[in-house]
Coordinates of C-alpha atoms in Angstrom, one line a residue:
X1163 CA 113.2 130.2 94.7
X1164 CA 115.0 127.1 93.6
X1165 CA 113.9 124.1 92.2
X1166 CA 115.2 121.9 95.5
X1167 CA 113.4 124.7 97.7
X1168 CA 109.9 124.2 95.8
X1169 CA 110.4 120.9 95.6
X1170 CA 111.0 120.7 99.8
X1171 CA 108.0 122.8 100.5
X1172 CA 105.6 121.0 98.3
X1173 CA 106.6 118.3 99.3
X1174 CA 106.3 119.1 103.3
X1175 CA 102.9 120.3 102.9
X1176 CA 102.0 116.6 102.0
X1177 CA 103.7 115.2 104.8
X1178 CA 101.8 117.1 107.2
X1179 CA 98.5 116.2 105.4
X1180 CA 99.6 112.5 105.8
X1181 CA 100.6 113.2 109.6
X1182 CA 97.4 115.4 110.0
X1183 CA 95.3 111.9 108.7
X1184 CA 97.5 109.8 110.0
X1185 CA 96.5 111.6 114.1
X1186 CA 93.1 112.1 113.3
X1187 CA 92.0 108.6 111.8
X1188 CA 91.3 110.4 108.9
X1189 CA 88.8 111.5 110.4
X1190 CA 90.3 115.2 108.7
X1191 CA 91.7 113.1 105.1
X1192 CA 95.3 114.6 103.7
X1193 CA 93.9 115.8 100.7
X1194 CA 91.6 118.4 102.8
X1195 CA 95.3 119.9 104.5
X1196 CA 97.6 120.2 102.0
X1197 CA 94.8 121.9 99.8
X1198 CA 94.2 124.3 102.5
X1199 CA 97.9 125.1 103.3
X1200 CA 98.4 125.1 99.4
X1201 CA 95.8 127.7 99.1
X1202 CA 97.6 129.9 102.4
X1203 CA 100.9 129.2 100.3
X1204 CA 99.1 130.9 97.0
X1205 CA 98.2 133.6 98.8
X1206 CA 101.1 134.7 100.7
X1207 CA 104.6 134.0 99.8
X1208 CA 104.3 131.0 96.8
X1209 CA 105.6 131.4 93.4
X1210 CA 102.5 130.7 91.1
X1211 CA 104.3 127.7 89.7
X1212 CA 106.1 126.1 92.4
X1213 CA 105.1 122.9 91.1
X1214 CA 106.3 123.1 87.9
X1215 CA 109.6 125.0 89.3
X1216 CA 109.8 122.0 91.5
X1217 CA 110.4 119.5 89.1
X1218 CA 106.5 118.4 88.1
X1219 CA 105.2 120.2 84.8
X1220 CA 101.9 119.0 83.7
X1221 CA 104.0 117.3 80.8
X1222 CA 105.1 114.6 83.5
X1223 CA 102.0 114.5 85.7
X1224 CA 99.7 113.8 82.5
X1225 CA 102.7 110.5 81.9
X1226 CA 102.4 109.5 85.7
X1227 CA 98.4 109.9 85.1
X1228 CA 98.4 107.0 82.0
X1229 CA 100.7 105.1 84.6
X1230 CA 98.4 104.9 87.3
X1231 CA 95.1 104.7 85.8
X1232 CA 96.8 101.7 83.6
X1233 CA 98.0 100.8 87.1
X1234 CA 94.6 101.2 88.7
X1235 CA 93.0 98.7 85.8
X1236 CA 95.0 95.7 87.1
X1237 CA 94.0 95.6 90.6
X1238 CA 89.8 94.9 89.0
X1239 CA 89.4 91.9 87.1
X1240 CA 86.9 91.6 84.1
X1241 CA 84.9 89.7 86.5
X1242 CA 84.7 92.4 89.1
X1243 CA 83.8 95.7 86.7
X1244 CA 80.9 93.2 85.9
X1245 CA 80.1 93.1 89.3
X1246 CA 79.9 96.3 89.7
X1247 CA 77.7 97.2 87.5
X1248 CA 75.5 98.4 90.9
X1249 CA 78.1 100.9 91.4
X1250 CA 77.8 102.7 87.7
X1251 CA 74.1 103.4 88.7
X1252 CA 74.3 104.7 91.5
X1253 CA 77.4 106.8 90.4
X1254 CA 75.1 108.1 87.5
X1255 CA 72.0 108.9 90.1
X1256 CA 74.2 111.0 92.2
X1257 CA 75.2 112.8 88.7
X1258 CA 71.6 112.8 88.3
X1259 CA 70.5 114.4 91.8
X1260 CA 73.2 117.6 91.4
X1261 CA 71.8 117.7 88.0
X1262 CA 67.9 117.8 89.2
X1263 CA 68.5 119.7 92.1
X1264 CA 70.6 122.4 90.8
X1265 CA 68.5 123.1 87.6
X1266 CA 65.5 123.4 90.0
X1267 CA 66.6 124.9 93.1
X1268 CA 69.5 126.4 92.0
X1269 CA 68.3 128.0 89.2
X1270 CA 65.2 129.6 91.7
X1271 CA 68.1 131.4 93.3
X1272 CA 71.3 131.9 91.3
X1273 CA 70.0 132.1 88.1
X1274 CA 69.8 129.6 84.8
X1275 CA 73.1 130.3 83.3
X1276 CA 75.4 130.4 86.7
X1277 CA 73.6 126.1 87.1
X1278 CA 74.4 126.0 83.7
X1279 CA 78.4 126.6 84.3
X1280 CA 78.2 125.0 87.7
X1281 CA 77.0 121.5 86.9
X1282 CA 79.7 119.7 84.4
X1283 CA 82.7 121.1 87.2
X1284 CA 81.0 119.9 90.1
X1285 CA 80.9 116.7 88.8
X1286 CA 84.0 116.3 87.0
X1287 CA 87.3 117.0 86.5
X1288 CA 89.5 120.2 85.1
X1289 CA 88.1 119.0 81.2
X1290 CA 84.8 120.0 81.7
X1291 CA 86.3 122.6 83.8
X1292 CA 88.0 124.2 81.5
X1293 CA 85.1 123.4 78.5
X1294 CA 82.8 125.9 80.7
X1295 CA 85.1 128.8 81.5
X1296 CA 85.9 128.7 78.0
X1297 CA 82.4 128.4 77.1
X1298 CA 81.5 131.3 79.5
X1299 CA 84.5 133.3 78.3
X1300 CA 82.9 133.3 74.6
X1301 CA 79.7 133.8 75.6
X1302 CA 80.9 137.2 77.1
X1303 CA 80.4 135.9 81.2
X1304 CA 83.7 136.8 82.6
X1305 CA 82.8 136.3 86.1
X1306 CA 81.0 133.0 85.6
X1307 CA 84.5 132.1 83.4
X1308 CA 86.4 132.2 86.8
X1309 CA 83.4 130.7 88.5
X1310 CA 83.4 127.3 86.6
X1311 CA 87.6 126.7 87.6
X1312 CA 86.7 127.9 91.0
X1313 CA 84.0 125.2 91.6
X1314 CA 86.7 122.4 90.0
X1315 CA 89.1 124.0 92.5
X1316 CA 86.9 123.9 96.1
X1317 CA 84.6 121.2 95.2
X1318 CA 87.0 118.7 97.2
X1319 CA 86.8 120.9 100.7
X1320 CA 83.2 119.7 100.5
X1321 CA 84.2 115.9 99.4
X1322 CA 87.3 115.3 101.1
X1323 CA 85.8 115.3 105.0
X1324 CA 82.3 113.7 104.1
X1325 CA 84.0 110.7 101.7
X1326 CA 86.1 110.3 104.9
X1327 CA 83.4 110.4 107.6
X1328 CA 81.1 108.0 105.7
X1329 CA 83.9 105.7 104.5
X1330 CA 84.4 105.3 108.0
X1331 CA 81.0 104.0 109.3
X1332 CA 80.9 101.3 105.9
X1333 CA 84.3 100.4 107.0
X1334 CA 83.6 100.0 110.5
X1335 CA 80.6 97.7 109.6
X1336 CA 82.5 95.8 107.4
X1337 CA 85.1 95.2 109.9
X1338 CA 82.5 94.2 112.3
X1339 CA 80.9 91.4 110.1
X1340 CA 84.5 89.9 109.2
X1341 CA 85.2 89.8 112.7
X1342 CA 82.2 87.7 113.4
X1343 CA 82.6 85.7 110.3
X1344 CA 79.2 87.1 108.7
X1345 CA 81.1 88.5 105.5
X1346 CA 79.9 86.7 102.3
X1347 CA 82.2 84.1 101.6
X1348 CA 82.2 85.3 98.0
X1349 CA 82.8 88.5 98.8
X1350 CA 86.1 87.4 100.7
X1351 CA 87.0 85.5 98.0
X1352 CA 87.6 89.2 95.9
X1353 CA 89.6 89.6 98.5
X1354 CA 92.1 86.9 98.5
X1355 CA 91.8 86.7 95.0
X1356 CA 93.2 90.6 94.8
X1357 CA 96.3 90.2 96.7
X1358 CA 98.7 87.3 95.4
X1359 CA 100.6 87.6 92.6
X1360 CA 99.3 86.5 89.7
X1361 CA 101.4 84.3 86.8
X1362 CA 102.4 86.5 83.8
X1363 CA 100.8 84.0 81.5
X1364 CA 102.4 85.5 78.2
X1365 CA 105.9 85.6 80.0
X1366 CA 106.0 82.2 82.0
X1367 CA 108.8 81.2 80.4
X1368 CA 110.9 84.1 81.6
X1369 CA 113.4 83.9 83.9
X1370 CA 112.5 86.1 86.9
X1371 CA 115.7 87.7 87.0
X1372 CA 114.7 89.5 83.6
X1373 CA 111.6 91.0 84.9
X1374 CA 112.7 94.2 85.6
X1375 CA 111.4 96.7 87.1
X1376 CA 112.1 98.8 83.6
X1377 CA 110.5 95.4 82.1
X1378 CA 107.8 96.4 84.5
X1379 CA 107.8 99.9 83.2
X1380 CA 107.8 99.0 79.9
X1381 CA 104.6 96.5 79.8
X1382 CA 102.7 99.2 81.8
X1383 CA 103.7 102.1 79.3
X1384 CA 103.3 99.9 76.5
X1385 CA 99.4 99.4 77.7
X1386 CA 98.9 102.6 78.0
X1387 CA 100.0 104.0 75.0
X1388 CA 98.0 101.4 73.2
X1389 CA 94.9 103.0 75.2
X1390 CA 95.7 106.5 73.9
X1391 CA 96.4 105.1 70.2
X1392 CA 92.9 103.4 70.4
X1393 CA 91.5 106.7 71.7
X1394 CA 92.9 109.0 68.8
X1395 CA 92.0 106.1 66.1
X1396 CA 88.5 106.3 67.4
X1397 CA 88.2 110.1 67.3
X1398 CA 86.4 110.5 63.7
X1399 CA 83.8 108.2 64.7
X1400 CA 83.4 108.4 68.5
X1401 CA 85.0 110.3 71.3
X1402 CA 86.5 108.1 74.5
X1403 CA 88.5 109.6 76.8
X1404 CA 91.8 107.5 76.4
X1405 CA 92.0 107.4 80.6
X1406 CA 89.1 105.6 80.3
X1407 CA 90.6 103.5 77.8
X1408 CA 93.7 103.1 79.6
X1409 CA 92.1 101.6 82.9
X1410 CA 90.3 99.0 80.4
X1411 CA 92.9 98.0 78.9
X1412 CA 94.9 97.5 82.5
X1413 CA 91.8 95.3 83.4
X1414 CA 92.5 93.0 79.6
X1415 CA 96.2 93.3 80.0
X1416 CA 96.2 91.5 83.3
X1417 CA 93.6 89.4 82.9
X1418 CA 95.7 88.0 79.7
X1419 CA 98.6 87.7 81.5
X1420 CA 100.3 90.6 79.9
X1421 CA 100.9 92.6 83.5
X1422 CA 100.8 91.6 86.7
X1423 CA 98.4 93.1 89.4
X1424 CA 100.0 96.4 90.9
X1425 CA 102.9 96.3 88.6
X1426 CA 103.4 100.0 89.4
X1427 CA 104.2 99.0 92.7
X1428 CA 106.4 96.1 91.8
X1429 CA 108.3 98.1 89.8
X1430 CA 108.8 100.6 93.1
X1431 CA 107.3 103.8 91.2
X1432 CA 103.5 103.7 92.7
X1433 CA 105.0 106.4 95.6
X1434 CA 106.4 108.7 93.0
X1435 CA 103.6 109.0 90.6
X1436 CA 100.9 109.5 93.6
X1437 CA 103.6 112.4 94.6
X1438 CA 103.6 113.8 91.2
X1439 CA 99.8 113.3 90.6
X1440 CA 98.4 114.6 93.7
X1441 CA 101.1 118.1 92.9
X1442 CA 99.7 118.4 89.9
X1443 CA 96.3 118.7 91.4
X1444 CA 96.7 121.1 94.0
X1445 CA 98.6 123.3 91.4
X1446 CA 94.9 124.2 90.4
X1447 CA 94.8 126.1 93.5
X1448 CA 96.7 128.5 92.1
X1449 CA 94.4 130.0 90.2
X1450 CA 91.5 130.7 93.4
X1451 CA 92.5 134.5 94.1
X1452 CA 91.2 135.9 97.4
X1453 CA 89.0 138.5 95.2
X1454 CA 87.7 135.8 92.8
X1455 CA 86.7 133.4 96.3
X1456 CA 84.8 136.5 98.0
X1457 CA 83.4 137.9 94.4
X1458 CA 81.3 133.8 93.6
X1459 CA 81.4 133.1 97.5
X1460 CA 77.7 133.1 98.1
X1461 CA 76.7 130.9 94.5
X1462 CA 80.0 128.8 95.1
X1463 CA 78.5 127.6 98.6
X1464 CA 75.3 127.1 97.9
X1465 CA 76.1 125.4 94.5
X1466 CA 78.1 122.7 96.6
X1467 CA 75.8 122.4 98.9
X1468 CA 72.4 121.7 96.8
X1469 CA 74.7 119.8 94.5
X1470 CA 75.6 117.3 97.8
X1471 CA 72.1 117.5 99.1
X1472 CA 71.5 116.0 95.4
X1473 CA 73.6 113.5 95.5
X1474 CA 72.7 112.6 99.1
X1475 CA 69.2 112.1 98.4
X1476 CA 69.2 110.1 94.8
X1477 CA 72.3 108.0 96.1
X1478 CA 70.6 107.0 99.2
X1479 CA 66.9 106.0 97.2
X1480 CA 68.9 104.5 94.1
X1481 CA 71.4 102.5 96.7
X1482 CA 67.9 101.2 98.9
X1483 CA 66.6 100.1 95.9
X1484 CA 70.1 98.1 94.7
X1485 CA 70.3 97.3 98.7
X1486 CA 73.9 99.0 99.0
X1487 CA 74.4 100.7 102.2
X1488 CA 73.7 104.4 102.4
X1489 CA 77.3 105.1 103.5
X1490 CA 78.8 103.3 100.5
X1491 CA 75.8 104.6 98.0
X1492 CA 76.9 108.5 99.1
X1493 CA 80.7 107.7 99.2
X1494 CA 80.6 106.6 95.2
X1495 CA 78.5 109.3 94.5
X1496 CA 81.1 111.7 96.6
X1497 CA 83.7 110.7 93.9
X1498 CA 82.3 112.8 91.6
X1499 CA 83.4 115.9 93.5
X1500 CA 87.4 114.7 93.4
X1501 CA 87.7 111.7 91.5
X1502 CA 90.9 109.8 91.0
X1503 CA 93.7 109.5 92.5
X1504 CA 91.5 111.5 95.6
X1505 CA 89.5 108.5 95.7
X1506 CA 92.0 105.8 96.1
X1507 CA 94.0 107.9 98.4
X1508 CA 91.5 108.7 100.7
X1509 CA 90.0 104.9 101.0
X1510 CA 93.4 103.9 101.6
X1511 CA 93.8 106.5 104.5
X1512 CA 90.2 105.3 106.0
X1513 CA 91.3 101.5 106.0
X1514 CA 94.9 102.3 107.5
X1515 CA 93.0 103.8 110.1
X1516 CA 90.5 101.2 110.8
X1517 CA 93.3 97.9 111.5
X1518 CA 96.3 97.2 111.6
X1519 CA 95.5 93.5 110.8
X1520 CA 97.0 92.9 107.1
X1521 CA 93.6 90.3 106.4
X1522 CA 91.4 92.9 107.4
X1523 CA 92.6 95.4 106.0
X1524 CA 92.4 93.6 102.5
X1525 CA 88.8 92.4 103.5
X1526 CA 88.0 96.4 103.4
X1527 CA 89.6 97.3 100.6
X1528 CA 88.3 94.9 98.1
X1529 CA 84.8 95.7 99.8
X1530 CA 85.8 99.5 99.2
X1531 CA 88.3 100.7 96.7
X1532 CA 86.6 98.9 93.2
X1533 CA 83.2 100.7 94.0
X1534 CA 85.0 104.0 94.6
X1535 CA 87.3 103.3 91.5
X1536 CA 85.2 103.1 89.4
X1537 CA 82.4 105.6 90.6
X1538 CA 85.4 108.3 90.1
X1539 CA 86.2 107.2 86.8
X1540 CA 82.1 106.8 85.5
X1541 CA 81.9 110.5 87.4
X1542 CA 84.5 112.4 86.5
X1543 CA 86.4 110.8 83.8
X1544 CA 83.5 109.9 81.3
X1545 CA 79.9 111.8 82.4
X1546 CA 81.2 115.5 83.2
X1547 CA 82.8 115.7 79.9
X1548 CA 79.6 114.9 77.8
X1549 CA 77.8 117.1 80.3
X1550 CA 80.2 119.5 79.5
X1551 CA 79.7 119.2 76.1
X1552 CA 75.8 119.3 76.1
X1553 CA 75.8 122.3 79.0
X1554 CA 77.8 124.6 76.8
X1555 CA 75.5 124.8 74.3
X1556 CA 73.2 126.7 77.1
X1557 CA 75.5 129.6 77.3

């Protein structure tokens, strides 16, 4: 197959994910589709490294990864990860609820050691993925090896359609309360405040016509290399994941007038990296065999499902007590099954559905995407990686 071939087909299966959402409402989000016609394409005729062969080794999608999570950091303000300090707890009770639940339940009917693998996947990323089937591996459990990539692989078939459905409802009640003018004025103040361009304080002096977009580039690299530098200086003493660190220091670098809000996008290379990033992703399904699906079917399943019914419960009694909706309580705590850039895409997709209005649609997303920003990155990004590192000690 040739590269232009992979990259055509890759990048057709996304299109009809979009056109899929785009029909439904997103009522059936894009991210569900093209993992499901990924899978097909692994199973059939796909070369097991399409993606790479189509132009996006991991190399590249870990780059566009610093890029947008940099990126991501300048659309919250040091005043708004302060206000969402609601949102961190109830990410960390969801985490909490999988944990209870699957170390009780779970281990009642799959056994100690399969919860044991199960739990730092289901809420995280392919880190703690891999930190488990590695774990596993050396502890002699080849099956539950396969099991703990296989739960980071299909753990979004569960998250996808129920961040999607209960985005919807919030969204729809927001929509209704800014339509009567009952939004919090402060609230709609994020709002406008989110949107504008903001002055490079550091660069005022420059001439527009010199801010390029590989100016752009530049400052937004720059940042996030600084983030990874900080991370590996750290490392003796204490371990941060430097995509952490990089959407921090988005949040400082545009707060001190270092980058401009969305500067990925004003540099006209947001599109691209989403492409790249969400490839690299569903290259993971590559490694969900028919025999390994059928062989962890049953304990796959039911590990999703008691991890959700988990989340659902300790989301919904954390979120009454903070007096955040259920819908958006559930929806930050669904982050930990996908996390970034699932959770921006899919919020996007919900609010696109919603309006068409250009206010409203800002309205919902500063009501929506910081909570679910930074529930994926407390989720997956930072907790499934110490749970990682604690669980594996169990095998």
């Amino acid at each position: 197959m040739s590269q232009l071939l992979a990259l055509v087909i890759v990048v057709f299966i996304l299109l009809v994910g979009d056109l899929v959402a785009v029909r439904t409402k997103a009522w059936i989000p894009s991210m569900f589709v093209s993992a499901v016609l990924f899978l097909i394409g692994y199973w059939t005729f796909f070369p097991k490294e399409i993606v790479a062969l189509a132009g996006v080794p991991s190399a590249v999608a870990v780059m566009m990864m610093y890029l947008l999570i940099t990126n991501m950091g300048t659309l919250l303000s040091i005043k708004e990860l302060k206000n969402q300090w609601k949102t961190i707890v109830i990410a960390l009770s969801g985490i909490l609820g999988i944990v209870a639940v699957l170390l009780s339940v779970g281990t009642l009917i799959f056994g100690f050691q399969t919860m044991v693998v199960a739990v730092p996947p289901l809420v995280g990323g392919v880190v703690s993925a891999l930190i488990m089937s590695e774990g596993a591996k050396e502890a002699g459990l080849a099956s539950l090896s396969v099991f703990a990539i296989v739960i980071y692989v299909m753990q979004g078939f569960a998250g996808y359609p129920l961040t999607s459905l209960v985005l919807k409802k919030e969204g729809k009640r927001l929509l209704k309360q800014y339509r009567e003018g009952t939004l919090a004025a402060g609230e709609v103040a994020v709002t406008v405040e989110s949107a504008p361009q903001v002055e490079l304080k550091l660069f005022k002096r420059l001439p527009a016509k010199y801010n390029t977009e590989f100016f752009k580039f530049f400052r937004l690299s720059l940042v996030a290399y600084l983030a990874y530098l900080t991370s590996t200086l750290l490392a003796p003493i204490v371990s941060i994941s430097p995509f952490v660190l990089a959407l921090l220091f988005g949040v400082i670098a545009t707060s001190v007038g270092f980058l401009e809000k969305q500067v990925l996008q004003k540099a006209n290379g947001f599109g691209m990296a989403i492409l790249v990033l969400m490839l690299f992703i569903f290259d993971g399904l590559k490694q969900a065999t028919p025999g390994m699906l059928l062989e962890i079917l049953v304990p796959l399943i039911g590990t999703i499902i008691l991890g959700v019914i988990g989340m659902y419960i300790f989301s919904f009694v954390v979120g009454k007590i903070l007096k955040v909706t259920k819908e958006m309580a559930f929806a930050v705590s669904l982050t930990a099954l996908y996390g970034f850039p699932a959770d921006y895409i899919i919020t996007n997709e919900v609010i696109n559905s919603l309006t068409d209005d250009e206010k409203e649609r800002e309205a919902l997303t500063s009501h929506m995407l910081p909570p679910m920003l930074v529930g994926g990155f407390v989720t997956v990004t930072i907790v499934s990686v110490v749970l990682a590192g604690i669980f594996v000690g169990f095998l």
